Structure formats: structure tokens, C-alpha cells
């Protein structure tokens, strides 16, 4: 296993369209708006401001330079594989470190489009149209809008994924019997959280990902029966809440 030095991101950084910062909702089990989270945030924020001055984050060049030639070859292989994926349809199973468990249907269409539809009793639909992301709580009849780029989901939805020039820093790579794990953070905002992609090796295939969000909550998402390259209806990536639904910008 090759592990590169970095700090664990713990600051919330998903942004509503008008610039307000809220906890990430995408592929994460956090509870945005929890008053206890706000208290913890205030303490951790001060600690991190000091830590950031003393401990610099690795750059893209530093990250890759610390990897072996074999590791770099496998990362290039993963990069090419991800860039061949244009659409994805699957059932998913989501388990979070805060005890939350969910299942549902997942649809990806690159670039930028995504739909997560959770099974009951979680009445939530998350839809990205390529620019903005809508979080629709059907029970509360409330829609919240976020910047797609402020979420970890945006990494998987990029037109072209690059671990050398795409603003992503490889912080850890591990290869075991039949499995590979690759962890990345965004160079532009390393405190946002990190994303670990988990693959089968031979044949190479995306099986799972793990998100550590800005609050330190770890969420594992496993793909069940994934199907790649199928045509997907554009209607999947458009949310139409009822007229009476509350819209939070």
C-alpha cells in the first residue's frame, strides 16, 4: 500500500447556488443542519486554520512522484477505464458510519448528469442536470439546490477524469489480491473530503466507492448489477417537484 501524507478533511463545503455553505448531501450519510454539527464545526474550524498554516497539502506532482512505477501504471489503467464509461445504471447499497443504511437506483450519464432514487422509507431523489444538483425530499415537499462541483459526486461525473492534470491529488493507492483502491482529493479544496474508488482487478471493474465527507462521516456505496454504456432517457436527469413544494436556493 502506498499512502501519501494529507490531513483528514472535516470542513463542510457543499455550496448552495447562492454561496451558502452546507453539509454535503451527495453520496454521504451526514445530517445537514444538526446543531451538534455546528458546535463541532466551530471547534474544528479553528484547529484546522492553524494546521493548514503548518502542514501543506501534497500537490499533484508530489502525490504521483511518491508512487511506484507499478502503481502509476495501474492508476493510468484505472483512469483509462473510467474515461471509457459514458453511462452507468445500477442498484446501490449505501452504508454510513453514522448508522444510516439505504438502497436505491442509480443512473450516471457523463458529463455531469446523475440520478439517485432512494427506496422507501427514505423519500429522497437526488438529480444533477450537469450544472446544478437538486435534493428533493418528497415527504417534506422541499427541494434544495447545490453546486455540483462542490460535491464529491462531480469527480465521477467529469467528461474526462485525469489523475495527473485534472486538479485531483492521489493521496493513497493500494493493490491487493484481486482488488485496487484509489483515494483522491480535490487540489482546489482539499478540506472538502476525499473519495476512494474500489475496483476488481482482473477484469478491471468499478465495484464500490467510499466518501469521507467534510464532517468526517464515511459512506460506502456498493454497486449491485451495474450496467455500462446503455442509453438513458434525458428525463431521468430532470426533477419536477410539485408546484407547492418549497424551493431552497
Tab-separated table of C-alpha atoms in Angstrom:
chain	number	residue	atom	x	y	z
A	1	UNK	CA	0.000	0.000	0.000
A	2	UNK	CA	1.261	3.459	-0.852
A	3	UNK	CA	-0.114	6.169	1.421
A	4	UNK	CA	0.711	9.810	0.937
A	5	UNK	CA	0.631	12.462	3.679
A	6	UNK	CA	-2.561	14.505	3.961
A	7	UNK	CA	-4.928	15.698	6.618
A	8	UNK	CA	-8.369	14.273	7.091
A	9	UNK	CA	-10.860	16.791	5.627
A	10	UNK	CA	-13.526	17.757	8.164
A	11	UNK	CA	-14.948	21.082	7.000
A	12	UNK	CA	-18.370	21.205	5.354
A	13	UNK	CA	-18.092	22.542	1.807
A	14	UNK	CA	-21.082	21.707	-0.358
A	15	UNK	CA	-22.441	25.046	-1.555
A	16	UNK	CA	-25.943	26.164	-2.341
A	17	UNK	CA	-26.216	28.101	-5.570
A	18	UNK	CA	-26.181	31.439	-3.727
A	19	UNK	CA	-22.953	30.611	-1.971
A	20	UNK	CA	-24.167	29.405	1.433
A	21	UNK	CA	-22.121	26.513	2.761
A	22	UNK	CA	-23.957	23.430	3.906
A	23	UNK	CA	-23.010	19.859	4.639
A	24	UNK	CA	-22.519	17.585	1.635
A	25	UNK	CA	-25.579	15.546	0.767
A	26	UNK	CA	-24.287	13.589	-2.178
A	27	UNK	CA	-23.284	10.004	-1.521
A	28	UNK	CA	-22.966	10.816	2.146
A	29	UNK	CA	-24.830	9.907	5.298
A	30	UNK	CA	-24.478	13.231	7.100
A	31	UNK	CA	-27.306	15.104	8.762
A	32	UNK	CA	-27.127	18.692	7.482
A	33	UNK	CA	-28.338	21.316	9.904
A	34	UNK	CA	-27.771	19.237	13.048
A	35	UNK	CA	-26.982	21.785	15.824
A	36	UNK	CA	-24.380	19.418	17.277
A	37	UNK	CA	-22.550	19.507	13.966
A	38	UNK	CA	-22.398	23.299	14.135
A	39	UNK	CA	-20.723	23.187	17.565
A	40	UNK	CA	-18.177	20.640	16.392
A	41	UNK	CA	-17.605	22.670	13.243
A	42	UNK	CA	-16.689	25.769	15.243
A	43	UNK	CA	-14.065	23.916	17.288
A	44	UNK	CA	-12.592	22.017	14.371
A	45	UNK	CA	-12.512	25.079	12.141
A	46	UNK	CA	-10.126	26.893	14.480
A	47	UNK	CA	-7.846	23.876	14.788
A	48	UNK	CA	-7.703	23.398	11.053
A	49	UNK	CA	-6.835	27.008	10.318
A	50	UNK	CA	-3.690	26.558	12.409
A	51	UNK	CA	-2.937	23.152	10.918
A	52	UNK	CA	-3.231	24.446	7.375
A	53	UNK	CA	-0.515	27.006	8.002
A	54	UNK	CA	1.866	24.382	9.391
A	55	UNK	CA	1.151	21.355	7.185
A	56	UNK	CA	0.891	21.898	3.417
A	57	UNK	CA	-1.168	19.561	1.276
A	58	UNK	CA	0.642	17.474	-1.360
A	59	UNK	CA	0.487	18.711	-4.933
A	60	UNK	CA	-0.408	16.534	-7.910
A	61	UNK	CA	3.265	16.155	-8.781
A	62	UNK	CA	4.246	15.262	-5.212
A	63	UNK	CA	1.472	12.692	-4.973
A	64	UNK	CA	2.358	10.790	-8.126
A	65	UNK	CA	6.104	11.060	-7.519
A	66	UNK	CA	5.679	9.110	-4.274
A	67	UNK	CA	4.111	6.170	-6.094
A	68	UNK	CA	5.986	3.233	-7.561
A	69	UNK	CA	6.167	2.729	-11.307
A	70	UNK	CA	3.792	-0.231	-10.990
A	71	UNK	CA	1.322	1.872	-9.009
A	72	UNK	CA	1.443	4.656	-11.591
A	73	UNK	CA	0.792	2.122	-14.349
A	74	UNK	CA	-2.257	0.796	-12.509
A	75	UNK	CA	-3.554	4.320	-11.899
A	76	UNK	CA	-3.209	5.067	-15.621
A	77	UNK	CA	-5.150	1.863	-16.297
A	78	UNK	CA	-7.916	2.970	-13.908
A	79	UNK	CA	-8.022	6.420	-15.499
A	80	UNK	CA	-8.458	4.949	-18.989
A	81	UNK	CA	-11.183	2.601	-17.715
A	82	UNK	CA	-13.171	5.406	-16.058
A	83	UNK	CA	-12.961	7.536	-19.192
A	84	UNK	CA	-14.451	4.726	-21.265
A	85	UNK	CA	-17.574	4.781	-19.090
A	86	UNK	CA	-20.225	7.079	-20.544
A	87	UNK	CA	-23.339	5.812	-18.753
A	88	UNK	CA	-23.986	3.656	-15.709
A	89	UNK	CA	-27.158	2.112	-14.334
A	90	UNK	CA	-27.211	0.051	-11.137
A	91	UNK	CA	-28.875	-0.750	-7.875
A	92	UNK	CA	-26.868	0.618	-4.983
A	93	UNK	CA	-26.443	-0.140	-1.318
A	94	UNK	CA	-25.326	2.737	0.914
A	95	UNK	CA	-23.977	2.283	4.441
A	96	UNK	CA	-22.674	5.189	6.521
A	97	UNK	CA	-20.559	5.380	9.654
A	98	UNK	CA	-23.384	7.255	11.402
A	99	UNK	CA	-25.532	4.115	11.148
A	100	UNK	CA	-27.606	5.065	8.110
A	101	UNK	CA	-28.481	2.295	5.645
A	102	UNK	CA	-30.225	2.816	2.297
A	103	UNK	CA	-30.804	1.206	-1.061
A	104	UNK	CA	-31.997	2.555	-4.373
A	105	UNK	CA	-31.431	3.051	-8.083
A	106	UNK	CA	-28.509	4.960	-9.546
A	107	UNK	CA	-28.008	6.469	-13.005
A	108	UNK	CA	-24.911	8.274	-14.339
A	109	UNK	CA	-24.516	9.940	-17.721
A	110	UNK	CA	-21.309	11.835	-18.410
A	111	UNK	CA	-20.699	14.654	-18.330
A	112	UNK	CA	-22.347	15.806	-15.159
A	113	UNK	CA	-25.690	14.009	-15.076
A	114	UNK	CA	-26.787	11.805	-12.204
A	115	UNK	CA	-29.906	10.462	-10.540
A	116	UNK	CA	-30.110	8.706	-7.176
A	117	UNK	CA	-33.562	7.474	-6.249
A	118	UNK	CA	-33.756	6.011	-2.764
A	119	UNK	CA	-36.126	3.213	-1.799
A	120	UNK	CA	-38.754	3.715	0.891
A	121	UNK	CA	-38.735	4.620	3.701
A	122	UNK	CA	-36.241	7.302	2.545
A	123	UNK	CA	-38.332	9.514	0.220
A	124	UNK	CA	-35.393	11.264	-1.445
A	125	UNK	CA	-34.408	11.842	-5.072
A	126	UNK	CA	-31.089	13.495	-5.982
A	127	UNK	CA	-30.740	14.757	-9.549
A	128	UNK	CA	-27.934	16.569	-11.357
A	129	UNK	CA	-28.533	18.212	-14.728
A	130	UNK	CA	-24.835	18.733	-15.386
A	131	UNK	CA	-24.516	22.088	-13.604
A	132	UNK	CA	-26.774	22.170	-10.562
A	133	UNK	CA	-27.838	19.431	-8.235
A	134	UNK	CA	-31.329	19.125	-6.751
A	135	UNK	CA	-32.055	17.305	-3.498
A	136	UNK	CA	-35.800	16.575	-3.431
A	137	UNK	CA	-37.340	15.366	-0.181
A	138	UNK	CA	-40.728	14.072	-1.279
A	139	UNK	CA	-42.042	13.697	2.261
A	140	UNK	CA	-41.240	17.302	3.217
A	141	UNK	CA	-42.044	18.518	-0.307
A	142	UNK	CA	-38.826	20.514	-0.275
A	143	UNK	CA	-36.143	20.925	-2.947
A	144	UNK	CA	-32.642	22.186	-2.145
A	145	UNK	CA	-30.207	23.210	-4.885
A	146	UNK	CA	-26.433	22.835	-4.741
A	147	UNK	CA	-23.414	23.438	-6.916
A	148	UNK	CA	-22.448	20.099	-8.441
A	149	UNK	CA	-18.744	20.975	-8.355
A	150	UNK	CA	-18.860	21.375	-4.570
A	151	UNK	CA	-19.679	17.676	-4.106
A	152	UNK	CA	-17.573	14.533	-4.352
A	153	UNK	CA	-20.006	13.207	-6.961
A	154	UNK	CA	-18.638	15.662	-9.505
A	155	UNK	CA	-15.367	13.711	-9.694
A	156	UNK	CA	-17.043	10.619	-11.136
A	157	UNK	CA	-19.200	12.696	-13.478
A	158	UNK	CA	-16.411	14.563	-15.250
A	159	UNK	CA	-16.201	14.378	-19.024
A	160	UNK	CA	-12.557	13.381	-18.675
A	161	UNK	CA	-11.028	12.166	-15.431
A	162	UNK	CA	-7.300	12.814	-15.024
A	163	UNK	CA	-5.174	11.996	-12.003
A	164	UNK	CA	-2.227	13.966	-13.405
A	165	UNK	CA	-3.687	17.198	-14.821
A	166	UNK	CA	-7.313	17.265	-13.681
A	167	UNK	CA	-6.980	19.038	-10.344
A	168	UNK	CA	-7.139	15.757	-8.403
A	169	UNK	CA	-4.465	14.641	-5.937
A	170	UNK	CA	-3.894	10.931	-5.386
A	171	UNK	CA	-3.406	10.533	-1.634
A	172	UNK	CA	-3.417	6.746	-1.396
A	173	UNK	CA	-3.196	3.733	-3.679
A	174	UNK	CA	-3.489	0.112	-2.584
A	175	UNK	CA	-3.361	-3.077	-4.627
A	176	UNK	CA	-4.297	-6.404	-3.090
A	177	UNK	CA	-5.329	-9.826	-4.386
A	178	UNK	CA	-7.989	-9.056	-6.993
A	179	UNK	CA	-8.704	-5.532	-5.745
A	180	UNK	CA	-7.375	-1.979	-6.127
A	181	UNK	CA	-8.242	1.120	-4.083
A	182	UNK	CA	-7.533	4.682	-5.152
A	183	UNK	CA	-8.149	7.715	-2.913
A	184	UNK	CA	-8.225	11.267	-4.259
A	185	UNK	CA	-8.934	14.785	-3.035
A	186	UNK	CA	-9.567	17.968	-4.988
A	187	UNK	CA	-6.491	20.163	-5.240
A	188	UNK	CA	-8.660	23.290	-5.200
A	189	UNK	CA	-10.343	22.384	-1.901
A	190	UNK	CA	-8.651	19.516	-0.048
A	191	UNK	CA	-10.756	20.094	3.073
A	192	UNK	CA	-13.929	19.206	1.198
A	193	UNK	CA	-13.452	15.465	1.757
A	194	UNK	CA	-11.981	12.517	-0.070
A	195	UNK	CA	-13.198	9.862	-2.466
A	196	UNK	CA	-11.943	6.269	-2.544
A	197	UNK	CA	-12.726	4.220	-5.646
A	198	UNK	CA	-12.636	0.440	-5.261
A	199	UNK	CA	-12.146	-1.830	-8.273
A	200	UNK	CA	-11.912	-5.503	-9.078
A	201	UNK	CA	-8.601	-6.129	-10.829
A	202	UNK	CA	-8.976	-8.838	-13.458
A	203	UNK	CA	-11.136	-7.877	-15.166
A	204	UNK	CA	-10.956	-4.240	-14.104
A	205	UNK	CA	-14.342	-3.000	-12.886
A	206	UNK	CA	-15.758	-0.341	-10.573
A	207	UNK	CA	-17.418	-2.096	-7.630
A	208	UNK	CA	-17.711	0.440	-4.865
A	209	UNK	CA	-16.729	3.880	-3.657
A	210	UNK	CA	-16.218	5.403	-0.253
A	211	UNK	CA	-16.745	9.068	0.582
A	212	UNK	CA	-15.321	10.747	3.660
A	213	UNK	CA	-17.265	13.966	3.821
A	214	UNK	CA	-16.365	17.306	5.360
A	215	UNK	CA	-17.809	16.249	8.724
A	216	UNK	CA	-15.706	13.079	8.831
A	217	UNK	CA	-18.662	10.784	8.097
A	218	UNK	CA	-17.673	7.786	5.970
A	219	UNK	CA	-20.198	6.482	3.443
A	220	UNK	CA	-19.746	3.280	1.460
A	221	UNK	CA	-21.698	2.856	-1.780
A	222	UNK	CA	-21.700	-0.606	-3.373
A	223	UNK	CA	-22.898	-1.153	-6.943
A	224	UNK	CA	-25.243	-4.103	-7.465
A	225	UNK	CA	-25.546	-5.441	-11.007
A	226	UNK	CA	-24.002	-2.406	-12.723
A	227	UNK	CA	-24.655	-1.975	-16.441
A	228	UNK	CA	-22.485	0.296	-18.524
A	229	UNK	CA	-22.997	2.002	-21.864
A	230	UNK	CA	-26.792	1.749	-22.030
A	231	UNK	CA	-28.807	4.671	-23.458
A	232	UNK	CA	-30.531	6.607	-20.666
A	233	UNK	CA	-33.553	8.867	-21.026
A	234	UNK	CA	-32.809	12.603	-20.555
A	235	UNK	CA	-35.934	12.739	-18.367
A	236	UNK	CA	-34.038	10.886	-15.643
A	237	UNK	CA	-31.881	13.953	-15.075
A	238	UNK	CA	-34.670	16.468	-14.651
A	239	UNK	CA	-36.597	16.862	-11.416
A	240	UNK	CA	-40.133	18.249	-11.424
A	241	UNK	CA	-41.304	18.782	-7.843
A	242	UNK	CA	-44.957	19.621	-7.193
A	243	UNK	CA	-45.851	23.288	-7.597
A	244	UNK	CA	-46.443	23.604	-3.867
A	245	UNK	CA	-43.007	22.209	-2.981
A	246	UNK	CA	-40.721	24.551	-1.032
A	247	UNK	CA	-37.637	25.505	-3.065
A	248	UNK	CA	-34.443	26.313	-1.141
A	249	UNK	CA	-31.918	28.145	-3.312
